[in-house]
Structures are given as C-alpha cells and as structure tokens.
Amino acid sequence: MPRFTVHVRDEWLAIPCKDIACTVGWLGKEALRRYIRNKPDNGGITSLEDVKFYVRRCQGLGLLDHADVLEDVLEDNDFVEVVIEGDVMSPDFIPSQPDIHLYTIYQEPEKYIFLDGNSLNTEDLLDLGKGLYKIKLTSEAENKVRQSRELLESIVKENKVVYGITTGFGKFARTVIPKSKLKELQENLVRSHAAGVGKPLSPERSRMLLALRINVLAKGYSGISLETLHQMVEAFNASCLSYIPEKGTVGASGDLAPLSHLALGLMGEGKMWSPKSGWADAKYVLQAHGLKPVSLEPKEVLRIFNLFKSLSSVFKRISKQIIFYAFLTDIHNLRPHPGQVEVAFRFRSLLDSDHHPSEIAESHRFCDRVQDAYTLRCCPQVHGVVNDTIAFVKSIIQTEINSATDNPMVFARRAETISGGNFHGEYPAKALDYLAIGVHELAAISERRIERLCNPSLSELPAFLVSEGGLNSGFMIAHCTAAALVSENKVLCHPSSVDSLSTSAATEDHVSMGGWAARKALRVIEHVEQGTVHLKVVF
C-alpha cells in the first residue's frame, strides 16, 4: 500500500493510501484529520470543513493542485507539507533550510570513491561533500573491521572490564555496566550527548563529516560492526544527513555533541535531511529511502564519537583567490620561502614578458619615486606566507583525515585494547587558528590597496575613482564593505585554541576548543571570499 509522509505544523504523519486514484485534496484533509485527532485542543481547529490549506512537495517546495491525482504527482514514500491558511510559519521550521536549488538540481551520483581509512585526500573529501560520488569500502578495510569487531565481542563475552565497552564514560569510567544493559548504554549515550545548539551544518559539510567518520572507522581499529558501518555507507549514498548543530563542542573526546547528533539521526531519532524529503523526522527519511535505523551494539557509539574530524570538514581551498604583482628573481632568491618565490614568479608571469612588456614598469621609467608602499612592494612576502600557511594546514588536515582517533584503540592482531589520547583536537585546532590569521592577511592588505586607489592624496586619481564626485559616490561604500569585513576578521582571528575549560567533572581537564577554531576560520575565509567577489563585481 502506498504511503505518504505529511508535515502539518509541528507533526510528521504517515498517511497510507488504499487507492492511488485519490486526490491531493483528499491527502491534505486526511492529514489534517489525523493531526486534529492527535491534539487535545484539536490544534485550535474547530471544523475541518472550514480549514483552507495548501499542499506542496517538500522537494523543491512546489505547490500541488487539490484536484491532482496522487499517482500522477507523487511517488510512494514521498514527502508533502500541508500549510494551513493563516499560519505564518510552521513551528517546526528549521532556520537554515538549504536553498531550494539543492532539492531540484541534485542528481544521484553514479561513480564511487573507495575508502580504506588511509588514502582519502582533501580534494576527494570536497567532492564527496558536494554529492559527486558515493562511497564503497575496500575489501581489505572490511576484513580489518571484521577482525576488530571479533576481538571486541570476545571482550564482552568474557566480561572483561574495558573503558567504553563494559563501563560508563568519562567520570563514570569505573562504573561497570551489566551485559544486559550494554545496548541501552549506547542509546542513552547518544541521546544524552545530543545537546548541541545553533543552526545545522549545511548538507555539504554534513556529507563531509559523515564521510570522514566512515573513512576512519574503515581503518579497522574501532571495533564497530561491519553491518553498522555498511548502514552508515548506505545513509551517505542516499544523502540522508542528520541534523547536526554547529555549536556545542569543546574539541575533545571526538566532538561529542556534533557526532551525537549524527548518530541520533542514524538511529532514526531527531531530524534528518535528504534531497527528497527536506527536513523531516529521521525515521521517515530513512524509511523513504528503504533504510533501517542503526541498532548500536557495545562500543559502537564511542567509535562514532571519537573523531575530531568536524574540524577537517570545514577546510576550504582559498589559495587561488590571490592577486599578483611582479618582482625580480634576484630579490626573492635571497629569501627563498616557497610561497614568496612562487607568488613573485606569478607576478612576473602576469605583468611582464618578452611579448607583453610591463606597462607599469614603462610608465615609471622616469619616475622620481624611489619605492612603493608596503601594500604594493611586499605582496610576495605577505601573500607568500599565506600560501605556505595553507600548505601547512592542508598537511595537518590530510593527516587527520586518515588518522585513527578512537579511545580505546582496538588492536586485533595483538588481541588487546589500549587507551590513549588521539581524540584530542589540538592539532587541527592550532592549525585552523593559524589558517584564520594567515588568510585574514589577504583581506587586510587588499583593503589597504583599495584605500590607496580611492584616496586621491595617495593615488593622484579622482576621489573614489569617479569623475563627478558629489553627484556620484563612486567606490566609497565598496571600500566601507571591505573595511567592515576586515575589522570583523580581526576579532575572529583571536585564537580559540589558547583557551581551555575543564569539562566532564575534570576528566576532560584540557580541551582544544577546536570546534570554535573551525567555525571562526570558516567565517574568516567566507569574509575573504565575499570581499573578493564583491570587489570583482564592483571594480
């Protein structure tokens, strides 16, 4: 029997349909009837006959006509929203709903990237985030996962006391949990730790986070079951993405809040997004894609948690945004930092050649000026260190992407588990603070060059580059926009990784604050990108 998932205000309802020749109007009324029946006050509706409503598909938000026949406009397990006339907004509305184009242009990929836990690179990660590929595990990775799980199951069977497997977590590490309660322990851990706040990560970043989690679990040091890992892969391939708030992590023990929300959706609880459904209850999204909720076994929750990879998933390629000027090879060979040398080379390539001599150099042949301002003269040095910063951070992130960060670690070949601290996020936290500071300089030096162009006392050009000043303001506000972005970046560049607040009853007594480092770095990068695009459009 066909079934449709219908959203009415704050409720998701599963509506079975015995006759697909029924109309959209019938579906809307049936959903409203069930909604009213479930409310003590009938949802404030006195008569169903007096209610005026609209019906639209969740995918693309297209309106449906009440007379449309269901079999003509909807598919089995489709998602539909009923909007009551007079309601301003559904109380269940999620503020950062992805743009409508994400629903309409999404095409399910046909190509796959094979993950083994060791060879994922940042370019592939970005492509996975964009939804360009599905995921498959290598056979070698599957074998390692099986061996790791077999060791863990033997530990449970023998009633050994091992942190996170047969005990509680954090401050409760000495509390031994009965075998009959181990499954309940996993579920309780997810629910209690899903305490993040703020708007959800975008589908692109959620895909990257899920892909990173799958990649590290594929290393075979986690003890997760192959069945659970396959379910995670299936959820990724169907683009079923949990609601993951961006705030709530202190950068220790594996981004507990964000990854709890990731796990919660996979369990069929909380909210989930897919191109087919938009935001809906996770259980309905999974059902619509023919997937079953993950049933977590001992230690599997900790395996999903102990990964400081939500930092890595905000990594962006930005080095190609740089503007270049020319300088002599002899100068830069005397201070041969790779980024500085490369930037100077690009300057020369763009602005001077045998076929196209530099017009700038020619115009200054008889100039009495000895040297230019730093913002012009020191471009290779300033832009160069940004290049080197990005390369350094990329190397840190690349290592993180393919690192095992679990605790305890399961060594199947040695038949033992060992506790350690690979979950600590200090490496990416420090690197991302450094990235924010480095990238900020691109905007800072660029804003000073805009000032030199717009200020007639510096440029010897008309004020704000406009011939009829006063009648026209020229590029006055373009410069203000750039200055505003740079000013905000200066505050954001204060490093978060120098701070630490003790949590978990002083068990986690030094944390990296890497989640905030990641979000700040991302915002700085966005400001630089916005400023670049804005100024390209204006100038």
Coordinates of C-alpha atoms in Angstrom, one line a residue:
M1 CA 0.0 0.0 0.0
P2 CA 1.5 3.4 -0.9
R3 CA 2.3 5.7 2.0
F4 CA 3.0 9.4 2.1
T5 CA 4.7 11.4 4.8
V6 CA 2.9 14.6 5.5
H7 CA 4.1 17.5 7.6
V8 CA 1.4 19.6 9.4
R9 CA 2.7 22.4 11.6
D10 CA 4.8 20.6 14.2
E11 CA 3.8 17.0 13.3
W12 CA 5.0 14.4 10.8
L13 CA 2.3 11.9 9.8
A14 CA 2.5 8.7 7.8
I15 CA -0.6 8.5 5.7
P16 CA -1.4 5.2 4.0
C17 CA -3.4 5.3 0.8
K18 CA -5.5 2.4 -0.4
D19 CA -6.4 4.0 -3.7
I20 CA -3.7 6.0 -5.5
A21 CA -6.5 7.5 -7.6
C22 CA -7.3 9.7 -4.6
T23 CA -6.6 13.4 -5.0
V24 CA -4.1 15.7 -3.3
G25 CA -7.1 17.4 -1.6
W26 CA -8.0 14.1 0.0
L27 CA -4.5 13.6 1.2
G28 CA -4.4 17.0 2.8
K29 CA -7.8 16.5 4.5
E30 CA -6.8 13.1 5.8
A31 CA -3.5 14.5 7.2
L32 CA -5.4 17.4 8.9
R33 CA -8.0 14.9 10.3
R34 CA -5.2 12.9 11.9
Y35 CA -3.4 16.0 13.1
I36 CA -6.6 17.3 14.8
R37 CA -7.2 13.9 16.4
N38 CA -3.8 13.8 18.0
K39 CA -4.2 17.3 19.7
P40 CA -6.0 17.8 23.0
D41 CA -7.4 21.1 21.7
N42 CA -7.8 19.8 18.1
G43 CA -4.9 22.1 17.2
G44 CA -7.1 25.1 17.5
I45 CA -9.3 24.0 14.6
T46 CA -13.0 23.9 15.3
S47 CA -14.2 22.5 12.0
L48 CA -12.2 20.6 9.3
E49 CA -14.6 21.8 6.7
D50 CA -13.7 25.4 7.3
V51 CA -10.0 24.9 7.1
K52 CA -8.3 26.3 3.9
F53 CA -4.9 24.7 3.2
Y54 CA -2.3 24.4 0.5
V55 CA -0.3 21.3 -0.3
R56 CA 3.3 21.4 -1.6
R57 CA 6.0 18.9 -2.1
C58 CA 8.9 19.1 0.3
Q59 CA 11.3 18.5 -2.6
G60 CA 11.5 21.9 -4.3
L61 CA 8.5 23.3 -2.4
G62 CA 6.3 23.1 -5.5
L63 CA 2.6 23.7 -4.9
L64 CA 0.2 20.9 -5.8
D65 CA -3.4 21.4 -7.0
H66 CA -6.1 19.8 -4.8
A67 CA -7.6 18.1 -7.9
D68 CA -4.3 16.4 -8.8
V69 CA -4.4 12.6 -8.7
L70 CA -1.8 11.2 -6.3
E71 CA -0.4 8.6 -8.7
D72 CA 0.3 11.4 -11.2
V73 CA 2.2 13.8 -9.0
L74 CA 3.6 11.8 -6.1
E75 CA 5.7 8.7 -5.6
D76 CA 5.4 6.1 -2.8
N77 CA 7.1 7.4 0.3
D78 CA 7.1 11.0 -1.0
F79 CA 7.2 13.9 1.4
V80 CA 4.4 16.5 1.4
E81 CA 3.7 19.6 3.5
V82 CA 0.2 20.9 4.4
V83 CA 0.2 24.6 5.1
I84 CA -2.9 26.0 6.8
E85 CA -4.0 29.4 5.5
G86 CA -3.2 32.0 8.1
D87 CA -0.3 30.2 9.6
V88 CA 2.8 32.4 9.2
M89 CA 5.3 29.6 9.5
S90 CA 5.4 26.1 10.7
P91 CA 6.7 25.9 14.3
D92 CA 8.9 23.1 13.2
F93 CA 10.6 25.3 10.6
I94 CA 14.4 24.9 10.6
P95 CA 16.1 28.4 10.1
S96 CA 18.9 27.3 7.8
Q97 CA 16.9 25.3 5.4
P98 CA 19.1 24.5 2.4
D99 CA 18.4 26.5 -0.7
I100 CA 15.6 25.2 -2.9
H101 CA 18.1 24.5 -5.7
L102 CA 19.7 21.8 -3.5
Y103 CA 16.4 19.9 -3.9
T104 CA 15.9 20.5 -7.5
I105 CA 19.3 20.1 -9.1
Y106 CA 20.6 17.2 -7.0
Q107 CA 21.4 14.2 -9.2
E108 CA 22.3 10.9 -7.5
P109 CA 25.9 10.1 -8.4
E110 CA 26.8 7.0 -10.3
K111 CA 30.6 7.0 -9.5
Y112 CA 32.2 5.7 -6.3
I113 CA 35.2 6.6 -4.2
F114 CA 36.7 3.6 -2.3
L115 CA 37.6 4.2 1.3
D116 CA 40.1 2.3 3.3
G117 CA 40.9 4.7 6.1
N118 CA 44.4 5.6 4.7
S119 CA 44.1 7.3 1.3
L120 CA 41.3 9.9 1.4
N121 CA 42.6 13.3 0.3
T122 CA 41.1 16.8 0.7
E123 CA 40.0 17.0 -3.0
D124 CA 38.1 13.7 -2.8
L125 CA 36.6 14.9 0.5
L126 CA 35.3 18.1 -1.1
D127 CA 33.8 16.1 -4.0
L128 CA 32.1 13.8 -1.5
G129 CA 30.7 16.8 0.3
K130 CA 29.3 18.2 -3.0
G131 CA 27.5 14.9 -3.6
L132 CA 29.5 14.0 -6.7
Y133 CA 30.4 10.4 -5.5
K134 CA 29.0 7.6 -3.5
I135 CA 31.2 5.5 -1.1
K136 CA 32.3 1.9 -1.2
L137 CA 34.6 0.2 1.3
T138 CA 37.6 -1.8 0.1
S139 CA 37.7 -5.5 0.8
E140 CA 40.8 -5.0 2.8
A141 CA 39.1 -2.5 5.0
E142 CA 36.1 -4.8 5.5
N143 CA 38.4 -7.6 6.7
K144 CA 40.1 -5.3 9.2
V145 CA 36.7 -4.1 10.5
R146 CA 35.6 -7.8 11.0
Q147 CA 38.8 -8.7 12.9
S148 CA 38.5 -5.7 15.2
R149 CA 34.8 -6.5 15.9
E150 CA 35.6 -10.1 16.7
L151 CA 38.1 -9.0 19.4
L152 CA 35.6 -6.6 20.9
E153 CA 32.9 -9.3 21.0
S154 CA 35.2 -11.6 22.8
I155 CA 35.9 -8.9 25.5
V156 CA 32.1 -8.6 26.1
K157 CA 31.6 -12.3 26.2
E158 CA 34.4 -12.8 28.8
N159 CA 33.0 -9.9 30.9
K160 CA 36.3 -8.1 30.9
V161 CA 36.4 -4.5 32.3
V162 CA 37.4 -2.2 29.4
Y163 CA 36.6 1.5 29.2
G164 CA 33.7 2.4 27.0
I165 CA 33.0 -1.2 26.2
T166 CA 31.8 -2.6 29.6
T167 CA 32.0 0.6 31.6
G168 CA 30.4 4.1 31.6
F169 CA 32.2 7.1 30.1
G170 CA 34.2 10.0 31.3
K171 CA 33.7 10.4 35.1
F172 CA 31.8 7.1 35.1
A173 CA 34.7 5.1 33.7
R174 CA 34.8 3.0 36.9
T175 CA 31.1 2.1 36.7
V176 CA 30.8 -1.4 35.3
I177 CA 27.7 -1.9 33.2
P178 CA 25.8 -5.3 33.2
K179 CA 25.9 -7.1 29.9
S180 CA 22.1 -6.9 29.6
K181 CA 22.3 -3.1 29.7
L182 CA 25.1 -2.6 27.2
K183 CA 22.8 -1.8 24.3
E184 CA 20.8 0.6 26.4
L185 CA 24.1 2.2 27.4
Q186 CA 24.8 3.0 23.7
E187 CA 21.4 4.5 23.1
N188 CA 21.4 6.6 26.3
L189 CA 24.9 8.0 25.5
V190 CA 23.7 9.3 22.1
R191 CA 20.6 10.8 23.5
S192 CA 22.3 12.5 26.4
H193 CA 25.1 13.9 24.4
A194 CA 23.0 15.2 21.5
A195 CA 22.9 18.6 23.3
G196 CA 24.3 20.9 20.6
V197 CA 22.8 24.2 19.7
G198 CA 22.7 26.6 16.7
K199 CA 21.8 26.2 13.1
P200 CA 22.5 22.8 11.4
L201 CA 25.6 22.2 9.3
S202 CA 24.9 22.5 5.6
P203 CA 24.3 19.3 3.6
E204 CA 27.8 19.7 2.1
R205 CA 29.5 19.9 5.4
S206 CA 27.3 17.1 6.9
R207 CA 28.3 14.8 4.0
M208 CA 31.9 15.6 4.6
L209 CA 31.6 14.8 8.3
L210 CA 29.8 11.5 7.7
A211 CA 32.4 10.6 5.0
L212 CA 35.2 11.3 7.4
R213 CA 33.6 9.2 10.1
I214 CA 33.2 6.3 7.7
N215 CA 36.8 6.6 6.5
V216 CA 38.3 6.4 9.9
L217 CA 36.1 3.5 11.0
A218 CA 37.3 1.7 7.9
K219 CA 40.8 1.7 9.3
G220 CA 39.8 -1.3 11.5
Y221 CA 40.9 0.0 14.9
S222 CA 37.5 0.9 16.2
G223 CA 35.6 -2.3 16.9
I224 CA 32.5 -1.2 15.1
S225 CA 30.5 -4.0 13.4
L226 CA 30.7 -4.2 9.6
E227 CA 26.9 -4.2 9.4
T228 CA 26.7 -0.8 11.2
L229 CA 29.4 0.6 9.1
H230 CA 27.6 -0.6 5.9
Q231 CA 24.4 1.2 7.2
M232 CA 26.4 4.4 7.6
V233 CA 27.7 4.0 4.0
E234 CA 24.1 3.4 2.8
A235 CA 22.9 6.5 4.6
F236 CA 25.7 8.5 2.9
N237 CA 24.9 7.2 -0.5
A238 CA 21.2 8.1 -0.1
S239 CA 22.3 11.5 1.1
C240 CA 20.4 11.0 4.4
L241 CA 22.0 13.6 6.6
S242 CA 21.4 14.0 10.3
Y243 CA 20.6 17.4 11.9
I244 CA 24.0 18.4 13.3
P245 CA 24.0 21.8 15.2
E246 CA 27.2 23.7 14.6
K247 CA 27.8 24.7 18.3
G248 CA 28.4 22.6 21.4
T249 CA 31.9 21.0 21.0
V250 CA 35.0 21.9 23.1
G251 CA 37.3 20.0 20.8
A252 CA 38.0 16.9 23.0
S253 CA 36.8 13.3 23.1
G254 CA 35.7 13.4 19.5
D255 CA 33.3 16.3 19.1
L256 CA 30.8 14.7 21.3
A257 CA 27.8 16.9 20.6
P258 CA 28.0 17.1 16.8
L259 CA 28.7 13.4 16.4
S260 CA 26.0 12.5 18.9
H261 CA 23.5 14.3 16.6
L262 CA 25.0 12.5 13.6
A263 CA 24.4 9.1 15.4
L264 CA 21.0 10.2 16.6
G265 CA 19.7 10.6 13.1
L266 CA 21.2 7.2 12.0
M267 CA 19.3 5.7 14.9
G268 CA 16.1 7.0 13.4
E269 CA 15.7 9.8 16.0
G270 CA 15.8 13.5 15.8
K271 CA 15.7 15.3 12.4
M272 CA 17.3 14.4 9.1
W273 CA 17.6 15.9 5.7
S274 CA 17.7 14.4 2.2
P275 CA 17.2 16.0 -1.2
K276 CA 13.9 14.0 -1.5
S277 CA 12.4 15.0 1.9
G278 CA 13.9 18.2 3.1
W279 CA 13.9 18.3 6.9
A280 CA 11.8 15.5 8.4
D281 CA 11.8 13.1 11.3
A282 CA 14.8 10.8 10.8
K283 CA 12.8 7.6 10.9
Y284 CA 10.6 8.8 8.0
V285 CA 13.6 9.9 5.9
L286 CA 15.3 6.5 6.4
Q287 CA 12.1 4.6 5.6
A288 CA 11.6 6.6 2.4
H289 CA 15.0 5.6 1.2
G290 CA 14.5 1.9 2.2
L291 CA 16.9 2.1 5.1
K292 CA 16.7 0.8 8.6
P293 CA 17.7 2.7 11.7
V294 CA 21.1 1.7 13.1
S295 CA 20.9 -0.6 16.1
L296 CA 24.0 0.2 18.1
E297 CA 25.9 -2.5 19.9
P298 CA 28.6 -2.3 22.6
K299 CA 31.3 0.3 22.0
E300 CA 29.8 1.4 18.6
V301 CA 28.7 4.8 19.9
L302 CA 32.2 5.6 21.2
R303 CA 33.5 4.6 17.8
I304 CA 31.2 7.1 16.1
F305 CA 32.2 9.8 18.7
N306 CA 36.0 9.6 18.9
L307 CA 36.9 11.6 15.9
F308 CA 38.0 15.1 15.7
K309 CA 37.0 15.4 12.1
S310 CA 34.3 18.0 12.1
L311 CA 37.2 20.5 12.1
S312 CA 38.6 18.9 8.9
S313 CA 35.2 19.2 7.1
V314 CA 35.3 23.0 7.1
F315 CA 38.6 23.0 5.2
K316 CA 38.3 25.2 2.0
R317 CA 40.5 25.8 -0.9
I318 CA 41.2 29.5 -1.0
S319 CA 44.8 30.0 -2.2
K320 CA 43.6 30.7 -5.8
Q321 CA 42.0 33.9 -4.6
I322 CA 45.3 35.8 -4.5
I323 CA 46.1 38.9 -6.6
F324 CA 49.7 39.1 -8.0
Y325 CA 52.4 41.7 -8.7
A326 CA 55.9 41.4 -10.2
F327 CA 59.2 41.4 -8.5
L328 CA 62.8 40.5 -9.5
T329 CA 64.0 36.9 -9.1
D330 CA 67.3 38.1 -7.5
I331 CA 65.4 39.6 -4.6
H332 CA 63.4 36.6 -3.7
N333 CA 66.2 34.1 -4.2
L334 CA 67.9 35.8 -1.2
R335 CA 64.9 34.9 1.0
P336 CA 63.7 31.7 -0.7
H337 CA 60.5 30.8 1.2
P338 CA 58.5 28.6 -1.2
G339 CA 55.3 30.7 -1.1
Q340 CA 57.2 34.0 -1.6
V341 CA 59.1 32.7 -4.5
E342 CA 56.0 31.2 -6.1
V343 CA 54.0 34.4 -5.7
A344 CA 56.8 36.6 -7.1
F345 CA 57.0 34.2 -10.1
R346 CA 53.3 34.5 -10.8
F347 CA 53.5 38.3 -10.5
R348 CA 56.2 38.4 -13.2
S349 CA 54.3 35.9 -15.4
L350 CA 51.2 38.0 -15.3
L351 CA 52.7 41.5 -15.7
D352 CA 55.8 41.2 -17.8
S353 CA 57.1 39.1 -20.7
D354 CA 59.1 39.4 -23.9
H355 CA 55.8 39.6 -25.8
H356 CA 54.0 41.8 -23.4
P357 CA 56.4 44.2 -21.6
S358 CA 55.2 45.7 -18.4
E359 CA 53.2 48.9 -19.0
I360 CA 53.6 49.7 -15.2
A361 CA 57.4 49.5 -15.4
E362 CA 57.4 51.6 -18.6
S363 CA 55.2 54.3 -17.1
H364 CA 57.6 54.6 -14.2
R365 CA 60.8 54.8 -16.3
F366 CA 61.4 58.4 -15.5
C367 CA 59.5 58.5 -12.2
D368 CA 61.3 60.2 -9.2
R369 CA 59.7 57.8 -6.7
V370 CA 62.3 55.5 -5.1
Q371 CA 59.9 52.8 -3.8
D372 CA 56.2 51.9 -3.4
A373 CA 54.2 51.5 -0.2
Y374 CA 54.4 48.1 1.6
T375 CA 51.0 47.0 0.3
L376 CA 52.4 47.0 -3.2
R377 CA 56.1 46.3 -2.6
C378 CA 55.6 43.5 -0.1
C379 CA 52.9 41.5 -1.8
P380 CA 55.1 38.4 -2.4
Q381 CA 56.2 38.3 1.2
V382 CA 52.6 38.7 2.6
H383 CA 50.8 36.6 0.1
G384 CA 53.6 34.1 0.1
V385 CA 53.3 33.3 3.8
V386 CA 49.6 32.8 3.2
N387 CA 50.4 30.2 0.6
D388 CA 52.8 28.5 2.9
T389 CA 50.2 28.6 5.8
I390 CA 47.6 27.0 3.6
A391 CA 50.1 24.3 2.6
F392 CA 51.0 23.6 6.3
V393 CA 47.4 23.5 7.4
K394 CA 46.5 21.2 4.5
S395 CA 49.2 18.8 5.6
I396 CA 47.8 18.7 9.1
I397 CA 44.2 18.1 7.8
Q398 CA 45.4 15.5 5.4
T399 CA 47.0 13.6 8.3
E400 CA 43.8 14.0 10.4
I401 CA 41.6 12.7 7.7
N402 CA 43.3 9.3 7.6
S403 CA 44.2 9.0 11.4
A404 CA 42.7 6.7 13.9
T405 CA 41.4 8.8 16.8
D406 CA 39.5 6.3 18.9
N407 CA 39.7 5.5 22.5
P408 CA 40.4 2.8 23.5
M409 CA 42.1 1.6 20.3
V410 CA 41.4 -2.0 19.2
F411 CA 44.5 -3.8 18.0
A412 CA 43.1 -7.0 16.5
R413 CA 46.4 -8.6 15.7
R414 CA 47.7 -8.1 19.2
A415 CA 44.3 -9.1 20.7
E416 CA 44.2 -6.1 23.0
T417 CA 42.7 -2.7 23.5
I418 CA 44.8 0.3 24.6
S419 CA 43.6 3.6 25.9
G420 CA 45.3 6.8 24.6
G421 CA 44.6 10.4 23.7
N422 CA 44.4 10.5 19.9
F423 CA 40.9 12.0 20.2
H424 CA 42.4 15.4 21.4
G425 CA 41.9 18.1 18.8
E426 CA 44.9 20.2 19.5
Y427 CA 46.5 19.6 16.1
P428 CA 43.6 20.8 13.9
A429 CA 42.6 23.5 16.4
K430 CA 46.0 25.1 16.4
A431 CA 46.3 24.7 12.6
L432 CA 42.9 26.3 12.0
D433 CA 43.7 29.2 14.3
Y434 CA 46.8 29.7 12.2
L435 CA 44.8 29.4 9.0
A436 CA 42.4 32.2 10.1
I437 CA 45.3 34.5 10.9
G438 CA 47.1 33.8 7.7
V439 CA 44.1 34.1 5.4
H440 CA 43.0 37.3 7.1
E441 CA 46.1 39.0 5.8
L442 CA 44.9 38.6 2.2
A443 CA 41.9 40.8 3.1
A444 CA 43.9 43.2 5.3
I445 CA 46.5 44.0 2.6
S446 CA 43.8 44.1 -0.1
E447 CA 41.7 46.6 1.9
R448 CA 44.8 48.9 2.2
R449 CA 45.2 48.8 -1.6
I450 CA 41.6 49.7 -2.1
E451 CA 42.2 52.7 0.2
R452 CA 45.2 53.7 -2.0
L453 CA 43.0 53.6 -5.1
C454 CA 40.1 55.5 -3.6
N455 CA 42.1 58.2 -1.7
P456 CA 43.2 61.0 -4.1
S457 CA 46.0 62.0 -1.9
L458 CA 47.6 58.6 -2.4
S459 CA 46.5 57.7 -5.9
E460 CA 46.5 61.1 -7.7
L461 CA 43.3 59.8 -9.2
P462 CA 39.8 61.3 -8.7
A463 CA 38.3 60.7 -5.3
F464 CA 36.7 57.3 -5.1
L465 CA 37.5 56.8 -8.8
V466 CA 34.6 58.8 -10.0
S467 CA 34.8 61.9 -12.2
E468 CA 31.7 63.7 -10.9
G469 CA 32.3 63.5 -7.1
G470 CA 29.4 64.6 -5.0
L471 CA 26.9 63.8 -7.7
N472 CA 28.2 60.2 -7.6
S473 CA 29.8 58.5 -4.6
G474 CA 31.9 56.1 -6.8
F475 CA 33.5 53.3 -4.8
M476 CA 33.2 54.9 -1.4
I477 CA 30.9 52.2 0.1
A478 CA 32.8 49.4 -1.7
H479 CA 35.7 50.4 0.4
C480 CA 33.5 50.5 3.5
T481 CA 32.3 47.0 2.9
A482 CA 35.9 45.8 2.6
A483 CA 36.9 47.6 5.8
A484 CA 33.9 46.2 7.7
L485 CA 34.8 42.6 6.8
V486 CA 38.5 43.2 7.7
S487 CA 37.5 44.7 11.1
E488 CA 35.3 41.7 11.9
N489 CA 38.1 39.3 10.9
K490 CA 40.5 41.0 13.3
V491 CA 38.2 39.9 16.2
L492 CA 37.7 36.4 14.8
C493 CA 41.4 35.9 14.5
H494 CA 41.9 35.8 18.2
P495 CA 43.0 32.2 18.7
S496 CA 40.5 30.0 20.4
S497 CA 42.9 27.1 21.0
V498 CA 44.8 29.0 23.7
D499 CA 41.7 28.7 25.8
S500 CA 40.6 25.6 27.8
L501 CA 37.7 24.9 30.1
S502 CA 37.6 21.8 32.1
T503 CA 34.6 19.6 31.4
S504 CA 33.2 16.2 32.3
A505 CA 33.8 16.6 36.1
A506 CA 37.5 17.4 35.4
T507 CA 38.1 14.2 33.4
E508 CA 38.5 16.3 30.3
D509 CA 40.6 18.9 32.1
H510 CA 42.4 20.3 29.0
V511 CA 40.5 20.8 25.7
S512 CA 41.4 22.4 22.4
M513 CA 38.2 24.5 21.7
G514 CA 38.8 23.3 18.1
G515 CA 35.1 23.5 17.2
W516 CA 35.1 27.3 17.6
A517 CA 38.5 27.4 15.9
A518 CA 37.0 25.7 12.9
R519 CA 33.9 27.9 12.8
K520 CA 36.0 31.1 13.2
A521 CA 38.4 30.0 10.4
L522 CA 35.5 29.3 8.1
R523 CA 33.9 32.7 8.8
V524 CA 37.2 34.5 8.1
I525 CA 37.6 32.5 4.9
E526 CA 34.0 33.4 3.9
H527 CA 34.6 37.1 4.5
V528 CA 37.7 37.0 2.4
E529 CA 35.8 35.2 -0.4
Q530 CA 32.9 37.6 -0.1
G531 CA 35.2 40.6 -0.2
T532 CA 36.9 39.2 -3.3
V533 CA 33.7 38.5 -5.2
H534 CA 32.2 41.9 -4.1
L535 CA 35.2 43.9 -5.3
K536 CA 35.4 42.0 -8.6
V537 CA 31.8 42.9 -9.2
V538 CA 32.2 46.5 -8.2
F539 CA 35.5 47.2 -9.9

